[in-house]
Short mmCIF file of C-alpha atoms (C1' of nucleotides) in Angstrom, two decimals:
data_model
loop_
_atom_site.label_atom_id
_atom_site.label_comp_id
_atom_site.label_asym_id
_atom_site.label_seq_id
_atom_site.Cartn_x
_atom_site.Cartn_y
_atom_site.Cartn_z
CA MET G 217 180.46 68.92 241.12
CA PHE G 218 180.09 70.16 244.64
CA VAL G 219 178.43 68.65 247.63
CA ILE G 220 176.73 71.01 249.96
CA HIS G 221 177.55 69.94 253.46
CA GLY G 222 175.48 71.03 256.38
CA GLY G 223 173.71 74.32 256.17
CA CYS G 224 170.12 74.71 255.20
CA ALA G 225 168.17 71.65 254.38
CA SER G 226 165.83 73.38 252.06
CA LEU G 227 165.24 76.59 250.30
CA ASN G 228 162.17 77.22 252.36
CA SER G 229 164.00 76.98 255.60
CA CYS G 230 166.50 79.58 254.60
CA SER G 231 164.95 81.89 252.13
CA SER G 232 163.16 83.90 254.73
CA ALA G 233 165.49 85.91 256.80
CA GLY G 234 164.02 85.85 260.22
CA SER G 235 163.23 88.94 262.14
CA GLY G 236 166.61 90.00 263.30
CA GLY G 237 166.85 93.10 261.22
CA GLU G 238 167.85 91.17 258.15
CA GLU G 239 166.43 92.62 255.05
CA VAL G 240 166.00 90.21 252.26
CA GLU G 241 164.61 92.04 249.37
CA LEU G 242 164.34 90.54 246.01
CA GLY G 243 163.85 93.65 244.00
CA GLY G 244 167.47 94.29 243.15
CA GLU G 245 168.53 95.20 246.64
CA LEU G 246 171.38 93.46 248.35
CA ARG G 247 170.46 90.31 250.17
CA ARG G 248 171.61 89.62 253.70
CA GLY G 249 171.25 86.83 256.18
CA GLN G 250 171.24 83.11 255.55
CA TRP G 251 172.42 81.88 252.22
CA THR G 252 170.08 79.75 250.16
CA VAL G 253 171.04 76.57 248.36
CA ASP G 254 170.59 78.37 245.05
CA GLU G 255 172.97 81.08 246.09
CA ASP G 256 175.51 78.53 247.24
CA LEU G 257 175.31 76.76 243.92
CA LEU G 258 175.66 79.99 242.00
CA LEU G 259 178.74 80.92 243.99
CA MET G 260 180.36 77.49 243.80
CA ASN G 261 179.73 77.08 240.12
CA TYR G 262 181.08 80.51 239.35
CA ILE G 263 184.23 79.93 241.37
CA SER G 264 184.75 76.48 239.87
CA VAL G 265 184.88 78.09 236.45
CA HIS G 266 186.47 81.46 237.11
CA GLY G 267 188.30 80.98 240.37
CA GLU G 268 188.12 83.15 243.46
CA GLY G 269 189.14 86.72 244.04
CA LYS G 270 187.78 90.07 242.88
CA TRP G 271 184.89 89.41 245.15
CA ASN G 272 182.85 92.49 244.37
CA SER G 273 182.77 91.87 240.66
CA LEU G 274 182.45 88.15 241.27
CA ALA G 275 179.27 88.77 243.22
CA SER G 276 177.58 90.63 240.42
CA ARG G 277 178.93 88.45 237.63
CA ALA G 278 177.73 85.34 239.40
CA GLY G 279 174.29 86.89 239.61
CA LEU G 280 174.36 87.10 243.36
CA MET G 281 172.63 89.96 245.11
CA ARG G 282 175.30 89.89 247.78
CA THR G 283 178.25 92.01 248.71
CA GLY G 284 181.67 90.78 247.75
CA LYS G 285 182.51 90.48 251.40
CA SER G 286 179.55 88.25 252.00
CA CYS G 287 180.51 86.01 249.08
CA ARG G 288 184.09 85.77 250.24
CA LEU G 289 183.02 84.88 253.75
CA ARG G 290 180.57 82.28 252.57
CA TRP G 291 183.18 80.67 250.36
CA LEU G 292 186.02 80.70 252.87
CA ASN G 293 184.03 79.64 255.89
CA TYR G 294 181.59 77.23 254.40
CA LEU G 295 181.70 76.31 250.74
CA ARG G 296 185.38 75.73 250.15
CA PRO G 297 185.86 72.02 249.47
CA ASP G 298 188.63 71.65 252.01
CA VAL G 299 186.67 73.14 254.88
CA ARG G 300 186.50 70.68 257.71
CA ARG G 301 183.40 70.60 259.79
CA GLY G 302 182.41 68.82 262.94
CA ASN G 303 183.84 68.44 266.39
CA ILE G 304 187.18 69.92 267.22
CA THR G 305 189.44 66.98 267.99
CA PRO G 306 191.60 66.85 271.13
CA GLU G 307 194.64 67.36 268.93
CA GLU G 308 193.10 70.47 267.49
CA GLN G 309 192.02 71.68 270.91
CA LEU G 310 195.53 71.28 272.17
CA LEU G 311 196.92 73.19 269.24
CA ILE G 312 194.39 75.97 269.65
CA LEU G 313 195.15 76.36 273.33
CA ASP G 314 198.84 76.39 272.73
CA LEU G 315 198.83 78.72 269.78
CA HIS G 316 196.43 81.08 271.48
CA SER G 317 198.77 81.24 274.45
CA ARG G 318 201.44 82.42 272.08
CA TRP G 319 199.57 84.67 269.77
CA GLY G 320 196.40 85.72 271.52
CA ASN G 321 193.30 86.31 269.42
CA ARG G 322 195.12 85.95 266.13
CA TRP G 323 192.47 83.61 264.83
CA SER G 324 193.53 83.68 261.25
CA LYS G 325 197.11 82.93 262.15
CA ILE G 326 196.03 80.09 264.42
CA ALA G 327 193.71 78.72 261.75
CA LYS G 328 196.61 78.38 259.35
CA HIS G 329 197.98 75.66 261.58
CA LEU G 330 194.72 73.74 261.66
CA PRO G 331 194.16 72.54 258.13
CA GLY G 332 190.57 72.81 257.07
CA ARG G 333 189.52 74.85 260.05
CA THR G 334 188.52 78.45 259.59
CA ASP G 335 189.38 81.37 261.79
CA ASN G 336 185.67 81.79 262.41
CA GLU G 337 185.32 78.27 263.68
CA ILE G 338 188.30 78.56 265.98
CA LYS G 339 187.05 81.88 267.26
CA ASN G 340 183.66 80.34 267.95
CA TYR G 341 185.29 77.42 269.71
CA TRP G 342 187.24 79.76 271.89
CA ARG G 343 184.25 81.85 272.77
CA THR G 344 181.91 78.98 273.49
CA ARG G 345 184.13 76.38 275.08
CA VAL G 346 187.12 78.15 276.50
CA GLN G 347 185.39 81.27 277.72
CA LYS G 348 182.66 79.15 279.22
CA ASN G 349 185.29 77.28 281.14
CA ALA G 350 186.79 80.52 282.38
CA LYS G 351 183.40 81.64 283.50
CA GLN G 352 182.89 78.41 285.43
CA LEU G 353 186.11 79.10 287.24
CA ASN G 354 185.14 82.68 287.92
CA CYS G 355 188.16 84.07 286.24
CA ASP G 356 188.81 86.20 283.24
CA VAL G 357 189.73 84.29 280.14
CA ASN G 358 192.79 86.49 279.75
CA SER G 359 193.90 86.27 283.34
CA LEU G 360 197.16 84.60 284.15
CA ARG G 361 195.33 82.39 286.55
CA PHE G 362 193.17 80.94 283.82
CA LYS G 363 196.17 80.56 281.59
CA GLU G 364 197.79 78.50 284.27
CA VAL G 365 194.70 76.32 284.39
CA ILE G 366 194.91 75.83 280.66
CA LYS G 367 198.56 75.08 280.73
CA ASN G 368 198.69 72.90 283.82
CA ILE G 369 195.35 71.16 283.80
CA TRP G 370 193.55 71.41 280.53
CA MET G 371 196.41 70.83 278.12
CA PRO G 372 197.91 67.90 280.04
CA ARG G 373 194.54 66.25 280.06
CA LEU G 374 194.24 66.74 276.37
CA VAL G 375 197.62 65.14 275.93
CA ASP G 376 196.44 62.26 278.06
CA LYS G 377 193.39 61.92 275.93
CA ILE G 378 195.36 61.99 272.72
CA ARG G 379 197.74 59.42 274.04
CA ALA G 380 194.93 57.25 275.30
CA ASN G 381 193.39 57.33 271.86
CA SER G 382 196.70 56.53 270.29
CA VAL G 383 197.00 53.38 272.36
CA ASN G 384 194.09 51.97 270.45
CA THR G 385 195.32 53.12 267.13
CA PRO G 386 198.75 53.08 265.59
CA PRO G 387 200.85 56.16 266.10
CA VAL G 388 199.88 58.83 263.69
CA LYS G 389 202.77 60.09 261.73
CA ASP G 390 200.98 62.65 259.71
CA TYR G 391 199.06 65.16 261.70
CA SER G 392 197.27 66.48 258.69
CA ALA G 393 195.76 63.05 258.26
CA VAL G 394 194.42 63.26 261.77
CA VAL G 395 192.81 66.59 261.41
CA ASN G 396 191.50 65.76 258.00
CA GLY G 397 189.98 62.54 259.09
CA ASN G 398 190.08 59.74 256.61
CA ASP G 399 188.42 61.58 253.85
CA ASN G 400 190.47 62.24 250.84
CA HIS G 401 190.28 65.96 250.91
CA SER G 402 193.61 66.81 249.60
CA CYS G 403 193.42 69.92 251.72
CA SER G 404 195.80 71.20 249.21
CA PRO G 405 198.16 73.85 250.26
CA CYS G 406 195.71 74.76 252.99
CA GLU G 407 196.52 78.30 252.23
CA GLY G 408 199.60 79.16 254.12
CA SER G 409 199.42 76.41 256.62
CA THR G 410 202.80 75.22 255.62
CA ASP G 411 204.81 78.18 256.69
CA VAL G 412 205.64 76.26 259.82
CA PRO G 413 206.07 72.51 259.50
CA MET G 414 203.41 70.73 261.50
CA ASP G 415 205.91 68.39 263.06
CA ALA G 416 207.85 71.31 264.36
CA VAL G 417 204.73 72.89 265.81
CA TRP G 418 203.85 69.69 267.56
CA ASP G 419 207.31 69.06 268.85
CA GLU G 420 207.40 72.50 270.31
CA LEU G 421 203.89 72.25 271.64
CA LEU G 422 204.48 69.00 273.43
CA MET G 423 207.74 70.32 274.73
CA ASP G 424 205.87 73.28 276.17
CA VAL G 425 203.20 71.19 277.76
CA THR G 426 205.30 68.36 279.07
CA GLY G 427 208.59 70.06 279.64
CA ILE G 428 210.25 66.82 278.72
CA ASP G 429 213.19 66.88 276.40
CA GLN G 430 212.59 63.55 274.81
CA GLN G 431 209.09 64.30 273.78
CA ARG G 432 209.69 62.57 270.53
CA GLU G 433 209.92 59.36 272.43
CA TYR G 434 206.26 59.39 273.25
CA SER G 435 204.75 62.00 271.10
CA PRO G 436 201.45 60.59 269.94
CA ILE G 437 201.74 62.40 266.72
CA GLY G 438 204.29 63.47 264.24
CA SER G 439 206.91 61.09 265.49
CA GLU G 440 208.51 58.09 263.96
CA LEU G 441 210.07 57.25 267.28
CA TRP G 442 206.82 57.04 269.09
CA SER G 443 206.59 54.23 271.56
CA ALA G 444 204.45 53.34 274.50
CA PRO G 445 203.76 56.44 276.55
CA PRO G 446 205.14 56.77 280.04
CA PRO G 447 202.81 56.37 282.98
CA ILE G 448 200.52 59.30 283.35
CA SER G 449 201.72 59.82 286.88
CA ASP G 450 205.20 60.46 285.55
CA LEU G 451 203.96 63.06 283.21
CA THR G 452 201.77 64.79 285.71
CA THR G 453 204.66 64.93 288.09
CA VAL G 454 206.68 66.70 285.51
CA TRP G 455 203.82 68.96 284.54
CA TYR G 456 202.83 69.97 288.01
CA ASP G 457 206.35 70.24 289.32
CA GLY G 458 207.28 72.61 286.62
CA ALA G 459 203.98 74.38 286.45
CA LEU G 460 204.25 76.93 289.16
CA ASP G 461 207.78 77.86 288.37
CA SER G 462 207.15 78.63 284.81
CA SER G 463 206.33 82.07 283.70
CA ILE G 464 203.70 82.38 281.06
CA ASN G 465 204.51 85.96 280.61
CA GLU G 466 206.77 85.24 277.72
CA ASN G 467 204.13 86.28 275.35
CA PRO G 468 203.36 89.96 275.26
CA VAL G 469 200.31 89.44 273.13
CA ALA G 470 198.50 86.96 275.26
CA GLY G 471 199.80 88.37 278.48
CA GLY G 472 197.15 91.01 278.44
CA GLY G 473 199.54 93.37 280.10
CA GLU G 474 198.75 92.36 283.63
CA GLY G 475 202.40 91.94 284.30
CA VAL G 476 201.88 90.33 287.67
CA ILE G 477 201.38 86.64 287.96
CA ASP G 478 198.36 85.76 290.01
CA ASP G 479 198.85 83.61 292.99
CA VAL G 480 197.90 80.29 291.52
CA SER G 481 196.89 77.73 294.02
CA PHE G 482 195.43 74.57 292.62
CA GLY G 483 194.02 73.72 295.99
CA GLU G 484 191.32 76.21 295.18
CA TRP G 485 190.13 74.32 292.15
CA ASP G 486 188.09 71.76 293.91
CA GLY G 487 185.52 71.60 291.17
CA ILE G 488 187.98 71.33 288.36
CA ASP G 489 187.00 67.79 287.52
CA ASP G 490 183.39 68.79 287.15
CA ILE G 491 184.33 71.62 284.92
CA TRP G 492 186.61 69.43 282.94
CA ALA G 493 183.76 67.00 282.45
CA LEU G 494 181.81 69.74 280.77
CA LEU G 495 184.51 70.09 278.21
CA ASP G 496 184.56 66.49 277.14
"C1'" DA X 298 152.70 69.34 274.75
"C1'" DA X 299 154.16 73.83 275.34
"C1'" DT X 300 157.39 77.06 276.77
"C1'" DC X 301 161.78 78.65 278.22
"C1'" DC X 302 166.57 79.05 277.97
"C1'" DG X 303 171.29 78.41 276.74
"C1'" DC X 304 174.49 77.14 273.25
"C1'" DG X 305 176.63 76.75 268.76
"C1'" DC X 306 177.50 78.74 264.70
"C1'" DA X 307 176.75 81.45 260.43
"C1'" DA X 308 176.89 85.93 259.03
"C1'" DC X 309 177.52 90.84 259.50
"C1'" DC X 310 180.10 95.02 260.76
"C1'" DG X 311 183.83 98.19 261.24
"C1'" DC X 312 188.49 98.90 261.00
"C1'" DA X 313 193.15 97.86 259.22
"C1'" DT X 314 196.11 96.74 255.60
"C1'" DC X 315 197.46 96.07 250.94
"C1'" DC X 316 198.07 97.48 246.36
"C1'" DA X 317 197.40 99.34 241.83
"C1'" DG X 318 196.84 103.56 239.37
"C1'" DA P 45 202.98 110.67 248.02
"C1'" DC P 46 198.20 110.17 247.62
"C1'" DT P 47 193.82 107.89 246.86
"C1'" DG P 48 190.31 104.57 246.46
"C1'" DG P 49 188.99 99.90 245.89
"C1'" DA P 50 189.83 95.18 247.36
"C1'" DT P 51 190.87 92.12 250.79
"C1'" DG P 52 191.79 90.44 255.51
"C1'" DC P 53 190.87 90.28 260.31
"C1'" DG P 54 188.76 90.35 264.87
"C1'" DG P 55 184.60 91.43 267.38
"C1'" DT P 56 179.74 91.07 267.70
"C1'" DT P 57 175.04 89.75 266.70
"C1'" DG P 58 171.14 86.97 266.38
"C1'" DC P 59 168.85 82.76 264.48
"C1'" DG P 60 167.79 78.05 265.11
"C1'" DC P 61 168.11 73.97 267.53
"C1'" DG P 62 167.97 70.94 271.40
"C1'" DG P 63 167.64 70.08 276.20
"C1'" DA P 64 165.39 71.34 280.51
"C1'" DT P 65 161.34 72.46 282.98
#
DNA sequence: AATCCGCGCAACCGCATCCAG
DNA sequence: ACTGGATGCGGTTGCGCGGAT
């Protein structure tokens, strides 16, 4: 019925809860900490029959010594059949960076545009990868300076990477197919992910990053008009020419309220290639 | 081989919001 | 309008693994 992906390899490896203050008591008390395979099966089987929702009563009816919140989290972040696991693709990275620049730490909102990805996963990605990068550059992750790095260095490189990949493979017309891999997860409605058409998101995103009107001409994704990409030098010219003029203060959420744009000088980023290498 | 250390990620917590009674 | 339970969300914690020493 269900396939358990990832997670604990055995009951033994998970049934003890480590020493981190987790109390796993079997005498009728609530369990905390790592979920066991048995618990996963109980939860999945119950939901397959009765559906999700009413998490508190679901927990007890399913015979789980867990809180409703814990069951909901486990289901949404791990057990749901359409949850996508594994490396965040360049396309997804680009989307995350762009959407975060617009909305800030609205992980759930961002996740709705990445089918199969959970807010938790995106949040973790941001904290581990993006914040690490900010740290390497000695700047605050919310600083305008770092946002300029994202916009003018990181995102263009991601676009390069996506386009480079697309040279070897036919243009992808359906982004959801990209992010879902080739598996046949229907990724059904993807819970709200359709409130903004993915093509529109990508058109806007690439417009933001490249500043080129005819982005549809070379958009690696979501475009039927896609053709051979322009030389990278052309794109970088456009990116870097426009970079310092553009204000990224359009977004009150992500702006962090600094209000003053840092003096961004890319001459200072001598080690940027090294840092970039860490992100690959 | 043993130990240390940093990273990734699953899970928890507290607060906010929604909604039915 | 009020209240309490259910749900959603963002921040934080800590375990386990793998690489470095």
